[in-house]
């Protein structure tokens, strides 16, 4: 009964709204810095982009972009995803309800192909797309190929982004999730754009997948360093 109650729409809506309110509190009570300096101005010249983030480190990423940039976020159709989707909508983000997988069965079950097509169309319409680079449920911080395929077929670059706060609660979950806390310091670290040429053969995509993985890990490490931590 408790499990069913936890999936009730009004419960999910309430939790999602509370999550959005909490994240806004965290953002407004931390002193944020962004690196590199001027990255928003430089990125704006290349919009739209595909924002890459890690599972469990994604909660504060909506605050990494200027409000006037149109964007959508890809979120799974799970109960946890519903909570995240409600929170994201409170920030004015569009939603693509899908997630990837490690085999054809998972991709079909999670709506991956439909989400991929919708993401390509949205990028062509000028929306940046934010999505987690690693595939549920693990291994964490290992990029999947889906985000690289999206860059290849859309012609848009991947932008690694990481956000950290000096105070957080670390969960013992597959994605090493961080619950960010208020009243401290915050950082936004942005990596270099990663372009995947349209003519790239599928067997050559591994190099770009590694570029995404390494770039996102580097951004994550830097975000934690900027707030005086080394556990990113």
CSV table of N, CA and C in Angstrom, one decimal, residues 1-13 15 77-83 137:
chain,number,residue,atom,x,y,z
A,1,UNK,N,0.8,-1.2,0.0
A,1,UNK,CA,0.0,0.0,0.0
A,1,UNK,C,0.9,1.3,0.0
A,2,UNK,N,1.9,1.2,0.8
A,2,UNK,CA,2.8,2.4,0.9
A,2,UNK,C,3.5,2.6,-0.5
A,3,UNK,N,3.9,1.5,-1.1
A,3,UNK,CA,4.5,1.6,-2.5
A,3,UNK,C,3.5,2.2,-3.5
A,4,UNK,N,2.3,1.8,-3.4
A,4,UNK,CA,1.3,2.3,-4.4
A,4,UNK,C,1.0,3.8,-4.1
A,5,UNK,N,0.9,4.1,-2.8
A,5,UNK,CA,0.7,5.5,-2.4
A,5,UNK,C,1.8,6.4,-2.9
A,6,UNK,N,3.1,5.9,-2.9
A,6,UNK,CA,4.2,6.7,-3.3
A,6,UNK,C,4.2,7.0,-4.8
A,7,UNK,N,3.4,6.2,-5.6
A,7,UNK,CA,3.3,6.4,-7.0
A,7,UNK,C,2.0,7.2,-7.4
A,8,UNK,N,1.3,7.6,-6.4
A,8,UNK,CA,0.0,8.3,-6.7
A,8,UNK,C,0.4,9.7,-7.3
A,9,UNK,N,-0.3,10.1,-8.4
A,9,UNK,CA,0.0,11.4,-9.0
A,9,UNK,C,0.1,12.6,-8.1
A,10,UNK,N,-0.7,12.7,-7.1
A,10,UNK,CA,-0.7,13.9,-6.3
A,10,UNK,C,0.5,13.8,-5.3
A,11,UNK,N,1.0,12.6,-5.0
A,11,UNK,CA,2.2,12.5,-4.2
A,11,UNK,C,3.4,12.9,-5.0
A,12,UNK,N,3.5,12.4,-6.2
A,12,UNK,CA,4.6,12.7,-7.1
A,12,UNK,C,4.6,14.2,-7.4
A,13,UNK,N,3.5,14.8,-7.6
A,13,UNK,CA,3.4,16.2,-7.9
A,13,UNK,C,3.9,17.0,-6.7
A,15,UNK,N,5.9,16.0,-4.2
A,15,UNK,CA,7.4,15.8,-4.0
A,15,UNK,C,8.2,16.6,-5.1
A,77,UNK,N,10.7,7.8,-17.8
A,77,UNK,CA,9.3,7.7,-17.5
A,77,UNK,C,9.0,7.0,-16.2
A,78,UNK,N,10.0,6.8,-15.4
A,78,UNK,CA,9.9,6.1,-14.1
A,78,UNK,C,9.2,7.0,-13.1
A,79,UNK,N,8.9,6.5,-11.9
A,79,UNK,CA,8.3,7.3,-10.8
A,79,UNK,C,9.3,8.4,-10.4
A,80,UNK,N,10.6,8.0,-10.3
A,80,UNK,CA,11.6,9.0,-9.9
A,80,UNK,C,11.7,10.0,-11.0
A,81,UNK,N,11.6,9.6,-12.3
A,81,UNK,CA,11.7,10.5,-13.4
A,81,UNK,C,10.5,11.5,-13.4
A,82,UNK,N,9.3,11.0,-12.9
A,82,UNK,CA,8.2,11.9,-12.8
A,82,UNK,C,8.4,13.0,-11.8
A,83,UNK,N,9.0,12.7,-10.7
A,83,UNK,CA,9.4,13.7,-9.7
A,83,UNK,C,10.3,14.8,-10.3
A,137,UNK,N,21.0,1.4,-14.9
A,137,UNK,CA,21.5,1.7,-13.6
A,137,UNK,C,23.0,1.3,-13.5
